mmCIF file of C-alpha atoms and ligand atoms in Angstrom:
data_model
loop_
_atom_site.group_PDB
_atom_site.id
_atom_site.type_symbol
_atom_site.label_atom_id
_atom_site.label_comp_id
_atom_site.label_asym_id
_atom_site.label_seq_id
_atom_site.Cartn_x
_atom_site.Cartn_y
_atom_site.Cartn_z
ATOM 1 C CA MET A 10 14.585 -68.725 18.875
ATOM 2 C CA ALA A 11 12.635 -66.584 16.109
ATOM 3 C CA THR A 12 12.375 -65.833 12.504
ATOM 4 C CA VAL A 13 13.727 -62.122 11.596
ATOM 5 C CA THR A 14 11.578 -60.298 8.586
ATOM 6 C CA VAL A 15 12.283 -57.208 6.974
ATOM 7 C CA GLU A 16 9.976 -55.050 4.942
ATOM 8 C CA LYS A 17 10.608 -52.739 2.185
ATOM 9 C CA MET A 18 13.525 -51.061 4.578
ATOM 10 C CA THR A 19 15.116 -48.108 3.696
ATOM 11 C CA LYS A 20 18.285 -46.682 5.139
ATOM 12 C CA ARG A 21 20.122 -43.286 3.984
ATOM 13 C CA PHE A 22 23.129 -41.417 5.390
ATOM 14 C CA GLY A 23 22.559 -37.892 3.579
ATOM 15 C CA ASP A 24 22.601 -38.460 0.054
ATOM 16 C CA VAL A 25 23.856 -42.166 0.248
ATOM 17 C CA VAL A 26 21.450 -44.546 -0.131
ATOM 18 C CA ALA A 27 22.896 -47.636 2.149
ATOM 19 C CA VAL A 28 19.896 -49.786 1.893
ATOM 20 C CA ARG A 29 17.279 -49.488 -0.147
ATOM 21 C CA ASP A 30 13.770 -51.156 -0.210
ATOM 22 C CA LEU A 31 14.924 -54.518 1.228
ATOM 23 C CA ASP A 32 12.818 -57.261 1.958
ATOM 24 C CA LEU A 33 13.936 -60.297 3.550
ATOM 25 C CA HIS A 34 12.655 -63.486 5.378
ATOM 26 C CA VAL A 35 14.988 -65.350 7.589
ATOM 27 C CA GLU A 36 13.781 -68.643 9.200
ATOM 28 C CA ASP A 37 13.817 -69.530 12.577
ATOM 29 C CA ARG A 38 17.161 -71.456 13.405
ATOM 30 C CA GLU A 39 18.545 -70.679 10.212
ATOM 31 C CA PHE A 40 21.912 -69.572 9.134
ATOM 32 C CA MET A 41 21.462 -66.649 6.836
ATOM 33 C CA VAL A 42 24.836 -65.157 5.272
ATOM 34 C CA PHE A 43 24.733 -61.520 3.401
ATOM 35 C CA LEU A 44 27.291 -61.665 0.923
ATOM 36 C CA GLY A 45 28.443 -58.822 -1.178
ATOM 37 C CA PRO A 46 31.318 -56.485 -2.231
ATOM 38 C CA SER A 47 32.619 -53.296 0.276
ATOM 39 C CA GLY A 48 29.693 -50.867 0.399
ATOM 40 C CA CYS A 49 26.711 -53.014 -0.378
ATOM 41 C CA GLY A 50 24.845 -52.407 2.796
ATOM 42 C CA LYS A 51 25.362 -55.597 4.126
ATOM 43 C CA THR A 52 26.605 -53.850 7.738
ATOM 44 C CA THR A 53 24.119 -51.344 7.576
ATOM 45 C CA THR A 54 20.895 -53.882 7.176
ATOM 46 C CA LEU A 55 22.516 -55.769 10.103
ATOM 47 C CA ARG A 56 23.204 -52.755 12.477
ATOM 48 C CA SER A 57 19.216 -51.515 11.449
ATOM 49 C CA ILE A 58 18.140 -55.205 13.064
ATOM 50 C CA ALA A 59 20.178 -54.792 15.983
ATOM 51 C CA GLY A 60 18.589 -51.398 16.330
ATOM 52 C CA LEU A 61 21.905 -49.512 15.989
ATOM 53 C CA GLU A 62 20.816 -48.029 13.204
ATOM 54 C CA LYS A 63 17.144 -46.371 12.625
ATOM 55 C CA PRO A 64 15.975 -46.717 8.844
ATOM 56 C CA GLU A 65 13.993 -43.933 7.489
ATOM 57 C CA ALA A 66 11.280 -46.372 5.902
ATOM 58 C CA GLY A 67 10.431 -50.038 6.576
ATOM 59 C CA THR A 68 9.570 -52.824 9.137
ATOM 60 C CA ILE A 69 11.573 -55.047 11.002
ATOM 61 C CA ARG A 70 10.125 -58.107 12.780
ATOM 62 C CA ILE A 71 11.860 -60.476 15.216
ATOM 63 C CA GLY A 72 9.426 -63.041 15.517
ATOM 64 C CA ASP A 73 5.807 -61.480 15.323
ATOM 65 C CA ARG A 74 7.096 -58.276 17.304
ATOM 66 C CA VAL A 75 7.521 -54.997 15.097
ATOM 67 C CA VAL A 76 10.858 -54.088 17.066
ATOM 68 C CA ASN A 77 11.592 -50.732 15.144
ATOM 69 C CA ASN A 78 11.262 -48.716 17.815
ATOM 70 C CA LEU A 79 12.754 -50.780 20.553
ATOM 71 C CA SER A 80 16.224 -50.189 21.392
ATOM 72 C CA PRO A 81 18.953 -52.688 20.702
ATOM 73 C CA ALA A 82 19.291 -53.834 24.827
ATOM 74 C CA VAL A 83 15.404 -55.128 24.392
ATOM 75 C CA ARG A 84 15.500 -56.823 21.230
ATOM 76 C CA ASP A 85 16.797 -59.981 22.866
ATOM 77 C CA ILE A 86 19.358 -60.026 19.943
ATOM 78 C CA ALA A 87 23.364 -60.803 20.319
ATOM 79 C CA MET A 88 25.980 -59.297 17.908
ATOM 80 C CA VAL A 89 29.410 -60.586 17.402
ATOM 81 C CA PHE A 90 31.937 -57.969 15.481
ATOM 82 C CA GLN A 91 34.958 -58.135 13.215
ATOM 83 C CA PHE A 92 36.811 -56.548 16.338
ATOM 84 C CA TYR A 93 35.560 -58.420 19.769
ATOM 85 C CA ALA A 94 36.644 -55.832 21.859
ATOM 86 C CA LEU A 95 37.067 -58.062 25.067
ATOM 87 C CA TYR A 96 37.720 -56.325 28.317
ATOM 88 C CA PRO A 97 41.368 -56.461 28.801
ATOM 89 C CA HIS A 98 41.842 -56.169 32.510
ATOM 90 C CA LYS A 99 38.599 -59.036 32.853
ATOM 91 C CA THR A 100 39.330 -62.692 32.685
ATOM 92 C CA ALA A 101 37.769 -64.814 29.922
ATOM 93 C CA PHE A 102 35.212 -65.857 32.620
ATOM 94 C CA GLU A 103 34.587 -62.770 33.744
ATOM 95 C CA ASN A 104 34.125 -61.316 30.142
ATOM 96 C CA ILE A 105 31.623 -63.749 29.172
ATOM 97 C CA ALA A 106 29.862 -63.403 32.981
ATOM 98 C CA PHE A 107 29.637 -59.539 32.054
ATOM 99 C CA PRO A 108 26.159 -59.353 30.132
ATOM 100 C CA LEU A 109 24.426 -61.292 32.632
ATOM 101 C CA GLN A 110 26.064 -59.594 36.169
ATOM 102 C CA ALA A 111 24.823 -56.386 34.076
ATOM 103 C CA ARG A 112 21.285 -58.268 34.611
ATOM 104 C CA ASN A 113 21.430 -59.080 38.062
ATOM 105 C CA VAL A 114 21.327 -62.368 37.338
ATOM 106 C CA PRO A 115 22.295 -64.927 40.489
ATOM 107 C CA LYS A 116 26.047 -65.550 41.182
ATOM 108 C CA ASP A 117 25.341 -69.548 41.259
ATOM 109 C CA GLU A 118 23.094 -69.159 37.946
ATOM 110 C CA ILE A 119 25.956 -67.018 36.145
ATOM 111 C CA ARG A 120 28.586 -69.315 37.062
ATOM 112 C CA ARG A 121 26.911 -72.453 35.338
ATOM 113 C CA ARG A 122 26.044 -70.839 32.399
ATOM 114 C CA VAL A 123 29.513 -69.373 31.769
ATOM 115 C CA ILE A 124 30.860 -72.802 32.318
ATOM 116 C CA GLU A 125 28.015 -74.595 30.035
ATOM 117 C CA VAL A 126 28.938 -71.659 27.652
ATOM 118 C CA ALA A 127 32.744 -72.387 27.598
ATOM 119 C CA ARG A 128 32.197 -76.173 27.213
ATOM 120 C CA VAL A 129 30.229 -76.051 24.166
ATOM 121 C CA LEU A 130 33.111 -73.604 22.909
ATOM 122 C CA HIS A 131 35.911 -75.627 24.317
ATOM 123 C CA ILE A 132 37.409 -72.958 26.474
ATOM 124 C CA GLU A 133 36.528 -74.200 29.833
ATOM 125 C CA HIS A 134 40.649 -74.443 30.503
ATOM 126 C CA LEU A 135 41.003 -70.998 29.672
ATOM 127 C CA LEU A 136 38.202 -69.320 31.827
ATOM 128 C CA GLU A 137 41.249 -67.631 33.870
ATOM 129 C CA ARG A 138 43.159 -65.965 31.598
ATOM 130 C CA ARG A 139 42.988 -62.327 30.371
ATOM 131 C CA PRO A 140 42.555 -61.733 26.510
ATOM 132 C CA ARG A 141 46.053 -60.782 25.957
ATOM 133 C CA GLN A 142 46.820 -64.619 27.218
ATOM 134 C CA LEU A 143 44.709 -66.004 24.418
ATOM 135 C CA SER A 144 45.481 -66.568 20.901
ATOM 136 C CA GLY A 145 43.136 -64.687 18.167
ATOM 137 C CA GLY A 146 40.937 -67.841 17.905
ATOM 138 C CA GLU A 147 40.393 -68.132 21.554
ATOM 139 C CA GLN A 148 39.516 -64.593 21.981
ATOM 140 C CA GLN A 149 36.823 -64.786 19.501
ATOM 141 C CA ARG A 150 35.364 -67.686 21.213
ATOM 142 C CA VAL A 151 35.340 -65.816 24.674
ATOM 143 C CA ALA A 152 33.574 -62.729 22.343
ATOM 144 C CA LEU A 153 31.124 -65.481 21.170
ATOM 145 C CA GLY A 154 30.723 -66.734 24.509
ATOM 146 C CA ARG A 155 29.607 -63.576 25.877
ATOM 147 C CA ALA A 156 27.303 -63.504 22.920
ATOM 148 C CA MET A 157 25.725 -66.910 23.489
ATOM 149 C CA VAL A 158 25.390 -66.559 27.503
ATOM 150 C CA ARG A 159 22.167 -64.388 27.061
ATOM 151 C CA ARG A 160 20.632 -67.042 25.215
ATOM 152 C CA PRO A 161 19.458 -64.456 22.654
ATOM 153 C CA GLN A 162 16.532 -65.061 19.962
ATOM 154 C CA VAL A 163 18.744 -63.946 16.987
ATOM 155 C CA PHE A 164 22.671 -63.736 16.361
ATOM 156 C CA LEU A 165 24.163 -60.722 14.462
ATOM 157 C CA MET A 166 27.779 -61.201 13.318
ATOM 158 C CA ASP A 167 29.715 -59.171 11.310
ATOM 159 C CA GLU A 168 32.387 -60.356 9.643
ATOM 160 C CA PRO A 169 33.558 -62.006 12.917
ATOM 161 C CA LEU A 170 36.599 -64.366 11.223
ATOM 162 C CA THR A 171 38.285 -61.273 9.463
ATOM 163 C CA ASN A 172 41.403 -60.719 12.052
ATOM 164 C CA LEU A 173 42.221 -64.587 11.931
ATOM 165 C CA ASP A 174 44.863 -66.059 10.169
ATOM 166 C CA ALA A 175 43.673 -68.313 7.110
ATOM 167 C CA LYS A 176 44.114 -71.502 8.992
ATOM 168 C CA LEU A 177 42.186 -70.682 11.949
ATOM 169 C CA ARG A 178 39.953 -68.725 10.271
ATOM 170 C CA ALA A 179 38.957 -72.182 8.196
ATOM 171 C CA GLU A 180 38.804 -74.176 11.391
ATOM 172 C CA MET A 181 36.466 -71.366 12.952
ATOM 173 C CA ARG A 182 33.940 -71.105 9.860
ATOM 174 C CA ALA A 183 33.834 -75.147 10.819
ATOM 175 C CA GLU A 184 33.189 -74.539 14.234
ATOM 176 C CA LEU A 185 30.870 -71.893 14.174
ATOM 177 C CA LYS A 186 28.777 -73.564 11.372
ATOM 178 C CA ARG A 187 28.622 -76.577 13.764
ATOM 179 C CA LEU A 188 28.309 -74.533 17.020
ATOM 180 C CA GLN A 189 25.296 -72.455 15.174
ATOM 181 C CA LYS A 190 23.655 -76.034 14.715
ATOM 182 C CA ASP A 191 24.048 -77.319 17.983
ATOM 183 C CA LEU A 192 22.663 -74.148 19.506
ATOM 184 C CA ASN A 193 19.489 -73.979 16.915
ATOM 185 C CA ALA A 194 20.413 -70.375 16.762
ATOM 186 C CA THR A 195 18.712 -68.518 14.348
ATOM 187 C CA THR A 196 21.618 -66.256 12.668
ATOM 188 C CA ILE A 197 22.603 -63.696 10.317
ATOM 189 C CA TYR A 198 26.270 -63.512 9.128
ATOM 190 C CA VAL A 199 27.675 -60.766 7.087
ATOM 191 C CA THR A 200 30.878 -61.404 5.068
ATOM 192 C CA HIS A 201 32.027 -60.401 1.660
ATOM 193 C CA ASP A 202 34.214 -63.800 1.317
ATOM 194 C CA GLN A 203 32.096 -66.005 -0.807
ATOM 195 C CA VAL A 204 34.169 -69.200 0.403
ATOM 196 C CA GLU A 205 32.869 -68.326 3.913
ATOM 197 C CA ALA A 206 29.381 -67.934 2.795
ATOM 198 C CA MET A 207 28.955 -71.254 0.607
ATOM 199 C CA SER A 208 30.520 -73.229 3.614
ATOM 200 C CA MET A 209 28.579 -71.719 6.388
ATOM 201 C CA GLY A 210 25.127 -70.517 5.253
ATOM 202 C CA ASP A 211 21.974 -72.315 5.191
ATOM 203 C CA ARG A 212 20.932 -69.747 2.543
ATOM 204 C CA ILE A 213 22.901 -66.499 1.135
ATOM 205 C CA ALA A 214 21.628 -63.164 0.167
ATOM 206 C CA VAL A 215 23.699 -61.729 -2.019
ATOM 207 C CA MET A 216 23.732 -57.802 -2.030
ATOM 208 C CA LYS A 217 24.926 -55.018 -4.489
ATOM 209 C CA LEU A 218 24.097 -51.066 -4.079
ATOM 210 C CA GLY A 219 21.793 -51.484 -0.855
ATOM 211 C CA GLN A 220 19.590 -54.197 -2.440
ATOM 212 C CA ILE A 221 19.191 -58.146 -2.461
ATOM 213 C CA GLU A 222 20.122 -59.738 -5.945
ATOM 214 C CA GLN A 223 19.319 -62.978 -5.140
ATOM 215 C CA VAL A 224 18.291 -65.139 -1.823
ATOM 216 C CA GLY A 225 18.742 -68.509 -2.335
ATOM 217 C CA THR A 226 20.898 -72.066 -0.956
ATOM 218 C CA PRO A 227 24.868 -72.199 -1.602
ATOM 219 C CA ASP A 228 23.641 -74.347 -4.456
ATOM 220 C CA GLU A 229 21.100 -72.246 -6.122
ATOM 221 C CA VAL A 230 23.249 -68.952 -6.214
ATOM 222 C CA TYR A 231 26.251 -70.987 -7.381
ATOM 223 C CA ASN A 232 24.311 -73.355 -9.860
ATOM 224 C CA HIS A 233 21.671 -70.739 -10.859
ATOM 225 C CA PRO A 234 22.694 -67.862 -10.337
ATOM 226 C CA SER A 235 19.287 -65.522 -11.302
ATOM 227 C CA THR A 236 21.707 -62.329 -12.263
ATOM 228 C CA LEU A 237 25.068 -61.288 -13.922
ATOM 229 C CA PHE A 238 26.255 -60.010 -11.012
ATOM 230 C CA VAL A 239 25.615 -62.994 -8.712
ATOM 231 C CA ALA A 240 27.302 -65.195 -11.196
ATOM 232 C CA GLY A 241 30.389 -62.825 -11.484
ATOM 233 C CA PHE A 242 30.711 -62.529 -7.469
ATOM 234 C CA VAL A 243 30.193 -66.422 -6.599
ATOM 235 C CA GLY A 244 32.878 -68.641 -7.288
ATOM 236 C CA SER A 245 36.216 -68.959 -8.197
ATOM 237 C CA PRO A 246 37.750 -68.413 -10.398
ATOM 238 C CA ALA A 247 35.018 -66.269 -11.515
ATOM 239 C CA MET A 248 32.392 -67.630 -14.118
ATOM 240 C CA ASN A 249 33.896 -66.978 -17.485
ATOM 241 C CA PHE A 250 32.013 -64.312 -19.446
ATOM 242 C CA LEU A 251 31.579 -63.671 -23.294
ATOM 243 C CA PRO A 252 29.113 -61.716 -25.603
ATOM 244 C CA ALA A 253 26.956 -63.612 -27.671
ATOM 245 C CA GLU A 254 24.088 -62.791 -30.385
ATOM 246 C CA TYR A 255 21.112 -65.020 -30.864
ATOM 247 C CA VAL A 256 19.831 -65.784 -34.128
ATOM 248 C CA ASP A 257 16.202 -67.306 -34.274
ATOM 249 C CA GLY A 258 15.410 -69.390 -37.068
ATOM 250 C CA ALA A 259 14.688 -72.973 -38.054
ATOM 251 C CA ASN A 260 18.035 -73.735 -36.498
ATOM 252 C CA PRO A 261 18.443 -71.360 -33.589
ATOM 253 C CA THR A 262 21.935 -70.397 -32.754
ATOM 254 C CA LEU A 263 24.147 -68.609 -30.228
ATOM 255 C CA HIS A 264 27.162 -66.892 -31.691
ATOM 256 C CA VAL A 265 29.514 -66.664 -28.921
ATOM 257 C CA GLY A 266 32.627 -64.037 -28.480
ATOM 258 C CA GLY A 267 31.951 -62.123 -31.847
ATOM 259 C CA GLY A 268 32.138 -65.389 -33.769
ATOM 260 C CA ALA A 269 34.575 -67.205 -31.811
ATOM 261 C CA PHE A 270 32.443 -70.279 -31.603
ATOM 262 C CA SER A 271 28.475 -71.003 -32.369
ATOM 263 C CA LEU A 272 26.082 -73.109 -30.270
ATOM 264 C CA ASP A 273 22.892 -74.765 -31.311
ATOM 265 C CA VAL A 274 20.177 -73.654 -29.131
ATOM 266 C CA ARG A 275 18.127 -76.501 -27.633
ATOM 267 C CA PRO A 276 14.032 -75.575 -28.324
ATOM 268 C CA GLU A 277 13.730 -75.336 -24.668
ATOM 269 C CA TRP A 278 16.586 -72.506 -24.168
ATOM 270 C CA ALA A 279 14.750 -70.993 -27.661
ATOM 271 C CA GLN A 280 11.545 -70.723 -26.062
ATOM 272 C CA ALA A 281 13.047 -69.175 -22.483
ATOM 273 C CA ILE A 282 14.836 -66.609 -25.175
ATOM 274 C CA ARG A 283 11.938 -65.580 -27.079
ATOM 275 C CA GLN A 284 9.746 -65.308 -23.714
ATOM 276 C CA LYS A 285 12.156 -63.568 -21.599
ATOM 277 C CA ALA A 286 14.762 -61.763 -23.373
ATOM 278 C CA THR A 287 14.568 -57.848 -24.304
ATOM 279 C CA GLY A 288 16.780 -58.105 -27.606
ATOM 280 C CA ASN A 289 19.136 -60.772 -28.914
ATOM 281 C CA THR A 290 22.255 -59.993 -27.620
ATOM 282 C CA PHE A 291 23.436 -61.747 -24.298
ATOM 283 C CA THR A 292 26.178 -62.224 -21.921
ATOM 284 C CA PHE A 293 27.128 -65.837 -22.105
ATOM 285 C CA GLY A 294 28.526 -67.514 -18.961
ATOM 286 C CA ILE A 295 30.005 -70.883 -18.420
ATOM 287 C CA ARG A 296 32.309 -71.912 -15.149
ATOM 288 C CA SER A 297 35.760 -73.407 -15.534
ATOM 289 C CA GLU A 298 35.073 -76.637 -14.089
ATOM 290 C CA ASP A 299 32.057 -77.229 -16.834
ATOM 291 C CA ILE A 300 34.777 -77.017 -19.560
ATOM 292 C CA ALA A 301 36.496 -80.448 -20.440
ATOM 293 C CA LEU A 302 39.819 -80.105 -22.776
ATOM 294 C CA TYR A 303 41.014 -83.088 -24.936
ATOM 295 C CA THR A 304 44.068 -82.612 -27.158
ATOM 296 C CA GLU A 305 42.076 -83.868 -30.341
ATOM 297 C CA PRO A 306 39.356 -82.401 -32.263
ATOM 298 C CA GLY A 307 36.206 -84.002 -31.868
ATOM 299 C CA PRO A 308 32.045 -83.170 -32.557
ATOM 300 C CA ASP A 309 31.382 -79.933 -30.381
ATOM 301 C CA ARG A 310 35.018 -79.245 -29.651
ATOM 302 C CA ILE A 311 35.938 -75.875 -29.923
ATOM 303 C CA PRO A 312 39.459 -75.242 -30.842
ATOM 304 C CA SER A 313 41.530 -73.102 -28.283
ATOM 305 C CA GLU A 314 45.225 -72.463 -27.598
ATOM 306 C CA VAL A 315 47.200 -72.269 -24.455
ATOM 307 C CA TYR A 316 48.075 -68.859 -23.326
ATOM 308 C CA VAL A 317 48.816 -69.977 -19.974
ATOM 309 C CA MET A 318 48.509 -72.947 -17.144
ATOM 310 C CA GLU A 319 48.466 -72.530 -13.581
ATOM 311 C CA PRO A 320 49.196 -75.687 -11.300
ATOM 312 C CA LEU A 321 47.797 -75.285 -8.394
ATOM 313 C CA GLY A 322 48.167 -78.659 -6.875
ATOM 314 C CA ASP A 323 44.793 -80.058 -6.796
ATOM 315 C CA VAL A 324 43.941 -78.887 -9.787
ATOM 316 C CA ASN A 325 45.603 -77.438 -13.120
ATOM 317 C CA LEU A 326 43.723 -73.782 -14.259
ATOM 318 C CA PHE A 327 44.014 -73.106 -17.789
ATOM 319 C CA ASP A 328 43.732 -69.741 -19.359
ATOM 320 C CA LEU A 329 42.567 -70.592 -23.210
ATOM 321 C CA LYS A 330 42.658 -68.032 -25.863
ATOM 322 C CA VAL A 331 39.483 -68.580 -28.137
ATOM 323 C CA GLY A 332 39.555 -66.025 -30.700
ATOM 324 C CA GLU A 333 40.285 -62.576 -28.688
ATOM 325 C CA HIS A 334 38.766 -63.895 -25.708
ATOM 326 C CA ILE A 335 40.561 -65.625 -22.790
ATOM 327 C CA ILE A 336 38.582 -68.202 -21.114
ATOM 328 C CA LYS A 337 39.265 -70.332 -18.071
ATOM 329 C CA ALA A 338 39.280 -73.964 -17.517
ATOM 330 C CA LYS A 339 39.684 -76.395 -14.883
ATOM 331 C CA THR A 340 41.140 -79.908 -15.186
ATOM 332 C CA LEU A 341 42.658 -82.640 -13.106
ATOM 333 C CA PRO A 342 46.380 -81.734 -12.324
ATOM 334 C CA ASN A 343 47.868 -84.892 -14.341
ATOM 335 C CA PHE A 344 46.277 -82.868 -17.479
ATOM 336 C CA ARG A 345 49.350 -80.931 -18.825
ATOM 337 C CA LEU A 346 50.101 -79.147 -21.722
ATOM 338 C CA ARG A 347 52.565 -75.997 -22.804
ATOM 339 C CA ILE A 348 51.931 -72.424 -23.486
ATOM 340 C CA GLY A 349 50.880 -72.396 -27.134
ATOM 341 C CA ASP A 350 49.901 -75.845 -27.539
ATOM 342 C CA SER A 351 46.573 -76.456 -29.097
ATOM 343 C CA VAL A 352 43.436 -77.745 -26.904
ATOM 344 C CA TRP A 353 39.847 -78.361 -27.439
ATOM 345 C CA MET A 354 37.496 -77.220 -25.543
ATOM 346 C CA LYS A 355 33.864 -79.233 -24.632
ATOM 347 C CA LEU A 356 31.607 -76.934 -22.788
ATOM 348 C CA ASP A 357 28.800 -78.942 -20.720
ATOM 349 C CA PRO A 358 25.551 -78.231 -22.065
ATOM 350 C CA ASP A 359 23.565 -78.589 -18.999
ATOM 351 C CA LYS A 360 25.537 -75.931 -17.195
ATOM 352 C CA LEU A 361 25.343 -72.935 -19.874
ATOM 353 C CA HIS A 362 24.186 -69.672 -18.310
ATOM 354 C CA LEU A 363 22.803 -66.691 -20.463
ATOM 355 C CA PHE A 364 22.319 -63.262 -19.073
ATOM 356 C CA ASP A 365 20.116 -60.662 -21.004
ATOM 357 C CA MET A 366 22.588 -57.859 -22.005
ATOM 358 C CA GLN A 367 20.362 -55.226 -21.007
ATOM 359 C CA THR A 368 18.437 -56.133 -17.756
ATOM 360 C CA GLU A 369 21.169 -58.897 -16.805
ATOM 361 C CA ARG A 370 18.914 -60.930 -15.795
ATOM 362 C CA ALA A 371 19.300 -65.145 -16.181
ATOM 363 C CA ILE A 372 17.288 -66.229 -19.244
ATOM 364 C CA LEU A 373 18.227 -70.078 -18.988
HETATM 365 P P1 ATP B 420 31.810 -53.311 4.260
HETATM 366 O O1 ATP B 420 32.012 -54.747 3.324
HETATM 367 O O2 ATP B 420 32.910 -52.457 3.724
HETATM 368 O O3 ATP B 420 31.938 -53.559 5.568
HETATM 369 P P2 ATP B 420 29.183 -52.815 3.616
HETATM 370 O O4 ATP B 420 28.294 -53.788 2.494
HETATM 371 O O5 ATP B 420 28.530 -53.684 5.146
HETATM 372 O O6 ATP B 420 30.536 -52.904 3.507
HETATM 373 P P3 ATP B 420 27.697 -50.674 4.872
HETATM 374 O O7 ATP B 420 28.837 -50.389 5.813
HETATM 375 O O8 ATP B 420 26.244 -50.866 5.170
HETATM 376 O O9 ATP B 420 28.322 -51.543 3.444
HETATM 377 O O10 ATP B 420 27.672 -49.412 3.738
HETATM 378 C C1 ATP B 420 26.839 -49.100 2.785
HETATM 379 C C2 ATP B 420 26.854 -47.743 2.433
HETATM 380 O O11 ATP B 420 26.632 -46.469 3.118
HETATM 381 C C3 ATP B 420 28.296 -47.255 1.800
HETATM 382 O O12 ATP B 420 28.236 -46.566 0.781
HETATM 383 C C4 ATP B 420 28.799 -46.685 3.092
HETATM 384 O O13 ATP B 420 30.063 -45.873 2.585
HETATM 385 C C5 ATP B 420 27.993 -45.733 3.451
HETATM 386 N N1 ATP B 420 27.598 -45.450 4.918
HETATM 387 C C6 ATP B 420 27.801 -46.614 5.900
HETATM 388 N N2 ATP B 420 27.654 -46.331 7.150
HETATM 389 C C7 ATP B 420 27.721 -44.696 7.091
HETATM 390 C C8 ATP B 420 27.660 -43.380 7.851
HETATM 391 N N3 ATP B 420 27.696 -43.555 9.358
HETATM 392 N N4 ATP B 420 27.888 -42.112 7.485
HETATM 393 C C9 ATP B 420 27.829 -42.222 6.264
HETATM 394 N N5 ATP B 420 27.721 -43.281 5.270
HETATM 395 C C10 ATP B 420 27.892 -44.235 5.854
#
């Protein structure tokens, strides 16, 4: 297996800069996920690593080898796409065996390796079927088998679960993650689905407009987003954002939501603001699960009104009206209120986020 290193890579399509000056290092055996909205350059980055696109600038290394000028066939990678494109007239066995046949591997060896891969994927009993006799998930596993059988150094996967129904997708998510660990295979996986990214990745590279905004573990990107974009993209429901103004002095204060409420600013926050901020205006952020709700007033409780309640079964999601703003808060399902009821919010002081209004970078 191998590392993948990309340095200062730029790829243009005419006037469109699909990937801009991108740096990335994927560790040996790591499961790296590229996450970002449509058009942010995930696929182009992956295809450049595969050798299917030729970047205008930058260096791509697989292991210690610079691969920029190598054809896809000799890069020792395997790709799995959203559309798995199995050969319809070949059986599952023949589909998986195909890359080895193309390399003139002896028949016995082919048989041994196909069966070994099929065992890992739990498709041994399906090897004689043709693709149309297989379910979507089974076809996907055959496609994975075809990629695995060559034992490449690196797997590159582009939204491989997109075409599956929700249940199968959740199942395959877990299976793929398990498989990647069993195979010890360096893997780069493209998705725009943040649940997939959070649940599968050792690390996630969050992309926007051809650049990486943040690379981190799921815990890091979720709990310590380094930019407003990452904070807003990762998490469902999205993080609550409100405009905020900082007033320094003996008692530094943050006025949030145009005066909807104010928060005392801890000395270490005040110091961070003085050191990092470009001005005194910010975007304040808090996740819905970091807000506790009470039916009575109390210290540090912020008054609000129930705008709507969504009972989701395992949790209740409240839209709360605070001044002119709506804030989403999550509670246990037994906490129930009606539209128009008064309710008090308490924000977890260790879970507040603050982003510079101008640079959109995290301050806290
Ligand atoms: P999606 O999730 O929709 O697949 P993505 O993040 O993978 O999006 P890319 O497919 O890498 O994004 O595209 C990045 C940018 O480059 C987009 O603006 C896209 O329109 C453009 N682009 C990609 N391929 C080509 C091409 N062959 N010709 C022209 N423009 C392209």
